[in-house]
């Protein structure tokens, strides 16, 4: 039996079913909420709302979400576990560090090349999340999440990437890297990972679907990596119709086995805290929610010539392969 760790414990990879490969439950800023939570956070209301949204998602046929919420995005696993106890859906947790450039001061003075030196605390933390459990729970992380953004591989970002690569080499767990498709930073990530001995078939280049540059997308997949067409509903970055046309073109050229789908949505994201911001968000991006793929994108992909077999490949087979350790 090959199993993957989830918030509710190990699940056989064959049982993951229809999987959205990049969805958050919450994206939060704990430092702000600790001080302004009376204004911006209602724990019970948010938990109830999340249970409702995830229950609806499951009822629409999605069995698993892969949640790349890590340090820098407000990961708090006990809350996710409380929600998951009320919803029959698999949630796969991540470890890693989300920063576009600088690392938090927590890490600044310790680790290789710093004033105090010593071992890399990030590696120790990532390994603990994967091997022992997150924050004293027995919930384990099953993949690594990091960022290579427009600012590229700054000194701090390189330190994060080295910690990600080291953890991958020790554990084999797969990597999802947030990239900037306009600036093609997936190239920077993959060139570094190749040099660092990462198994590129275990890498998702997140947000690659924000571009329709087929040469760039095919270059990523020709390295063995998978493209995340994972921001369906964020039409400001790339309209749904164009995202669909790009995927259809790639499927027609035989690339369905290296494409995964998602929205990069959340039950709640405090980047848009407050009623006014929430209202504006829903007005500007009305389809940025968990239901968009099922309701609009899959019918549009079929209409564009993508077969049901190719949809199953993208939604079920590719996630299963990603979470199946190499050699098993
Ligand atoms: Zn995300």
XYZ file of C-alpha atoms and ligand atoms in Angstrom:
329
model
C 0.000 0.000 0.000
C 1.268 3.407 -0.947
C -0.224 6.079 1.263
C 0.011 9.851 1.507
C -0.330 11.789 4.747
C -3.433 13.971 5.085
C -4.965 16.017 7.877
C -7.043 12.943 8.808
C -4.098 10.538 8.573
C -2.638 8.375 5.796
C -4.789 7.782 2.703
C -3.932 5.325 -0.061
C -2.854 7.252 -3.142
C -5.328 5.191 -5.181
C -8.112 6.602 -2.987
C -7.268 10.298 -3.487
C -9.755 10.508 -6.345
C -10.491 13.831 -7.987
C -7.856 16.208 -6.643
C -7.442 19.968 -6.865
C -3.717 20.485 -6.523
C -3.552 24.014 -5.078
C -6.321 25.204 -2.771
C -5.959 26.891 0.582
C -8.362 26.492 3.468
C -7.266 29.804 4.993
C -4.601 32.343 4.133
C -4.068 34.518 7.186
C -1.685 36.991 8.765
C -1.442 35.830 12.403
C 0.512 38.898 13.545
C -2.308 41.167 12.368
C -5.071 38.907 13.640
C -3.438 38.687 17.081
C -3.817 42.437 17.351
C -6.829 43.306 15.202
C -8.721 40.039 15.296
C -11.669 41.701 17.061
C -12.107 43.688 13.859
C -11.110 41.127 11.249
C -11.638 37.617 12.574
C -14.528 35.570 13.961
C -13.192 32.074 14.633
C -16.502 30.223 14.884
C -18.037 31.990 11.890
C -14.986 31.340 9.742
C -14.822 27.684 10.747
C -18.549 27.213 10.004
C -18.118 28.948 6.640
C -15.170 26.720 5.749
C -17.095 23.577 6.682
C -19.924 24.695 4.416
C -17.664 25.549 1.455
C -15.675 22.315 1.695
C -18.848 20.260 2.104
C -20.195 21.827 -1.099
C -16.896 21.125 -2.855
C -16.981 17.464 -1.821
C -20.613 17.166 -2.937
C -19.569 18.478 -6.352
C -17.235 15.492 -6.760
C -13.875 16.673 -5.443
C -12.308 14.141 -3.053
C -9.018 15.823 -2.185
C -7.498 19.281 -1.947
C -3.784 19.927 -1.726
C -3.219 22.891 0.597
C 0.101 24.705 0.170
C -0.361 26.962 3.201
C 2.958 27.218 5.041
C 4.952 29.646 7.196
C 4.306 33.078 5.702
C 0.687 32.231 4.818
C -0.594 31.677 8.341
C -0.671 27.883 8.523
C -2.481 26.726 11.678
C -3.154 23.014 11.491
C -5.364 22.570 14.595
C -7.981 24.833 12.982
C -7.843 22.916 9.696
C -8.178 19.653 11.642
C -11.226 21.019 13.484
C -12.832 21.790 10.120
C -11.800 18.519 8.521
C -13.409 16.595 11.401
C -16.748 17.904 10.097
C -16.157 17.400 6.350
C -15.430 14.171 4.495
C -12.698 15.502 2.203
C -8.963 14.785 2.095
C -6.758 17.781 2.835
C -3.042 17.339 2.179
C -0.856 19.641 4.275
C 2.433 21.256 3.289
C 5.610 22.429 4.914
C 7.919 25.118 3.637
C 8.318 28.875 3.628
C 6.461 31.466 1.582
C 8.399 34.629 0.887
C 8.924 36.619 -2.290
C 12.320 37.819 -1.163
C 13.533 38.158 2.428
C 13.238 35.513 5.112
C 11.692 36.359 8.495
C 14.071 37.623 11.184
C 13.322 34.404 13.034
C 15.768 32.741 10.652
C 18.049 35.666 9.926
C 20.797 35.189 12.493
C 20.946 31.402 12.655
C 21.987 28.872 10.064
C 24.767 28.460 7.542
C 26.499 31.722 6.614
C 24.803 33.787 9.350
C 26.251 35.624 12.352
C 25.591 32.722 14.721
C 26.022 29.914 12.182
C 24.903 26.398 12.988
C 22.629 24.029 11.079
C 19.791 25.319 8.895
C 16.732 25.644 11.174
C 14.417 25.503 8.133
C 15.569 21.996 7.263
C 15.026 20.863 10.863
C 11.506 22.321 10.830
C 10.539 20.899 7.435
C 11.809 17.450 8.440
C 9.889 17.581 11.721
C 6.667 18.473 9.889
C 7.182 15.564 7.484
C 8.467 12.892 9.870
C 6.989 13.662 13.276
C 3.984 15.882 12.745
C 3.031 19.520 12.649
C 2.956 21.592 15.843
C 2.701 18.681 18.254
C -0.101 16.954 16.334
C 0.343 13.682 14.489
C -0.660 15.423 11.233
C 2.239 15.223 8.816
C 3.141 17.381 5.849
C 3.262 15.540 2.521
C 4.869 18.119 0.257
C 7.129 21.163 0.224
C 5.996 24.644 -0.756
C 8.191 27.604 -1.648
C 8.385 30.585 -3.995
C 10.538 31.843 -6.832
C 9.089 35.230 -7.713
C 10.011 38.156 -9.945
C 12.803 39.189 -7.573
C 14.431 35.835 -8.309
C 16.993 33.948 -6.300
C 18.051 36.606 -3.801
C 20.457 35.524 -1.058
C 17.575 34.851 1.342
C 15.498 33.089 -1.301
C 18.471 30.913 -2.201
C 18.702 29.879 1.450
C 15.052 28.808 1.410
C 15.535 26.931 -1.847
C 18.592 25.143 -0.480
C 16.566 24.056 2.560
C 13.751 22.842 0.303
C 16.183 20.884 -1.887
C 17.967 19.385 1.122
C 14.649 18.254 2.624
C 13.568 16.811 -0.724
C 16.830 14.881 -1.046
C 16.421 13.433 2.461
C 12.727 12.556 2.212
C 11.770 12.423 -1.468
C 8.634 14.467 -0.769
C 7.447 16.461 -3.778
C 7.731 20.225 -4.226
C 5.225 22.856 -5.314
C 6.860 26.167 -6.110
C 4.907 29.381 -6.579
C 6.323 31.060 -9.665
C 5.702 34.201 -11.700
C 4.613 33.095 -15.162
C 5.055 36.540 -16.745
C 8.683 36.543 -15.683
C 9.042 32.806 -16.371
C 10.629 32.184 -12.987
C 9.836 28.486 -13.358
C 13.040 28.440 -15.393
C 15.077 29.686 -12.407
C 13.451 27.131 -10.135
C 13.950 24.152 -12.446
C 17.521 25.071 -13.334
C 18.362 25.252 -9.633
C 16.508 22.045 -8.785
C 18.240 20.142 -11.584
C 21.601 21.285 -10.239
C 20.601 20.365 -6.676
C 19.614 16.807 -7.542
C 15.847 17.245 -7.203
C 13.692 14.683 -9.021
C 11.996 17.047 -11.478
C 9.069 14.662 -11.937
C 8.244 15.572 -8.324
C 7.961 19.299 -9.010
C 4.847 21.334 -9.765
C 5.590 24.751 -11.242
C 2.750 26.597 -9.549
C 0.849 29.341 -11.366
C 2.402 28.401 -14.711
C -1.142 28.577 -16.078
C -1.103 32.353 -15.686
C 0.606 32.480 -19.078
C -0.413 31.168 -22.499
C 3.164 31.004 -23.771
C 3.165 27.426 -25.030
C 6.928 27.355 -25.569
C 7.550 28.190 -21.904
C 4.956 25.712 -20.665
C 6.275 22.922 -22.877
C 9.847 23.678 -21.778
C 8.783 23.092 -18.158
C 7.047 19.833 -18.992
C 9.903 18.651 -21.217
C 12.115 18.817 -18.079
C 9.747 16.262 -16.530
C 7.998 18.761 -14.256
C 4.267 19.418 -14.039
C 2.567 22.745 -14.719
C 0.062 24.093 -12.232
C -2.915 25.480 -14.139
C -3.997 26.416 -10.700
C -5.525 29.874 -10.689
C -8.824 29.285 -12.418
C -11.047 32.217 -11.559
C -8.215 34.720 -11.259
C -9.261 36.219 -14.568
C -7.242 39.394 -13.970
C -4.057 37.385 -14.534
C -5.398 35.229 -17.358
C -9.056 34.917 -18.380
C -10.709 31.517 -18.003
C -11.303 31.170 -21.761
C -7.603 31.624 -22.457
C -6.540 29.270 -19.677
C -8.890 26.690 -21.186
C -7.577 27.189 -24.729
C -3.995 26.778 -23.521
C -4.755 23.514 -21.730
C -6.695 22.209 -24.732
C -3.751 22.997 -27.026
C -1.312 21.240 -24.688
C -3.570 18.201 -24.307
C -3.812 17.963 -28.104
C -0.013 17.840 -28.186
C 0.163 14.998 -25.672
C 0.946 16.905 -22.472
C -2.072 15.943 -20.320
C 0.130 13.795 -18.101
C 2.015 16.861 -16.845
C -0.828 19.271 -16.075
C -2.719 19.726 -12.797
C -5.719 21.933 -12.082
C -6.872 24.184 -9.226
C -8.136 27.659 -8.320
C -5.624 28.824 -5.657
C -8.802 29.801 -3.808
C -9.439 29.752 -0.076
C -12.451 29.615 2.189
C -11.129 32.920 3.461
C -8.013 34.955 2.745
C -7.312 38.011 4.894
C -5.549 39.759 2.003
C -9.136 40.913 1.439
C -10.217 41.402 5.049
C -13.258 43.483 5.826
C -16.675 43.657 4.218
C -15.740 46.294 1.662
C -12.721 44.392 0.365
C -14.690 41.122 0.291
C -17.433 42.778 -1.771
C -14.914 44.247 -4.208
C -13.142 40.920 -4.527
C -16.366 39.126 -5.401
C -17.255 41.863 -7.891
C -13.860 41.778 -9.629
C -13.290 38.001 -9.513
C -16.765 36.451 -9.287
C -15.510 33.005 -10.253
C -12.597 32.789 -7.863
C -13.978 30.021 -5.677
C -13.785 26.244 -5.307
C -16.749 25.583 -7.612
C -15.540 27.296 -10.783
C -13.655 24.336 -12.258
C -16.524 21.917 -11.789
C -19.202 24.316 -12.952
C -17.496 26.143 -15.811
C -13.985 24.960 -16.596
C -14.551 21.237 -17.134
C -17.479 21.806 -19.533
C -15.361 24.382 -21.402
C -12.403 21.992 -21.637
C -14.678 19.266 -23.046
C -16.091 21.770 -25.502
C -12.509 22.593 -26.558
C -11.814 18.946 -27.348
C -10.251 17.709 -24.111
C -11.369 14.117 -23.543
C -12.762 12.679 -20.323
C -9.699 10.456 -20.195
C -7.434 13.525 -20.298
C -9.498 15.184 -17.555
C -9.061 12.099 -15.387
C -5.341 12.217 -16.080
C -5.102 15.833 -14.896
C -7.456 15.524 -11.935
C -6.695 12.037 -10.618
C -3.727 10.262 -12.198
C -1.215 13.111 -12.047
C -1.913 13.926 -8.363
C -1.681 10.215 -7.496
C 1.685 9.943 -9.274
C 2.963 13.144 -7.621
C 2.273 11.706 -4.169
C 3.600 8.230 -4.978
C 7.228 8.037 -3.824
C 9.689 7.406 -6.661
C 10.573 3.740 -6.938
C 7.413 2.418 -5.226
Zn -1.570 29.558 -3.257
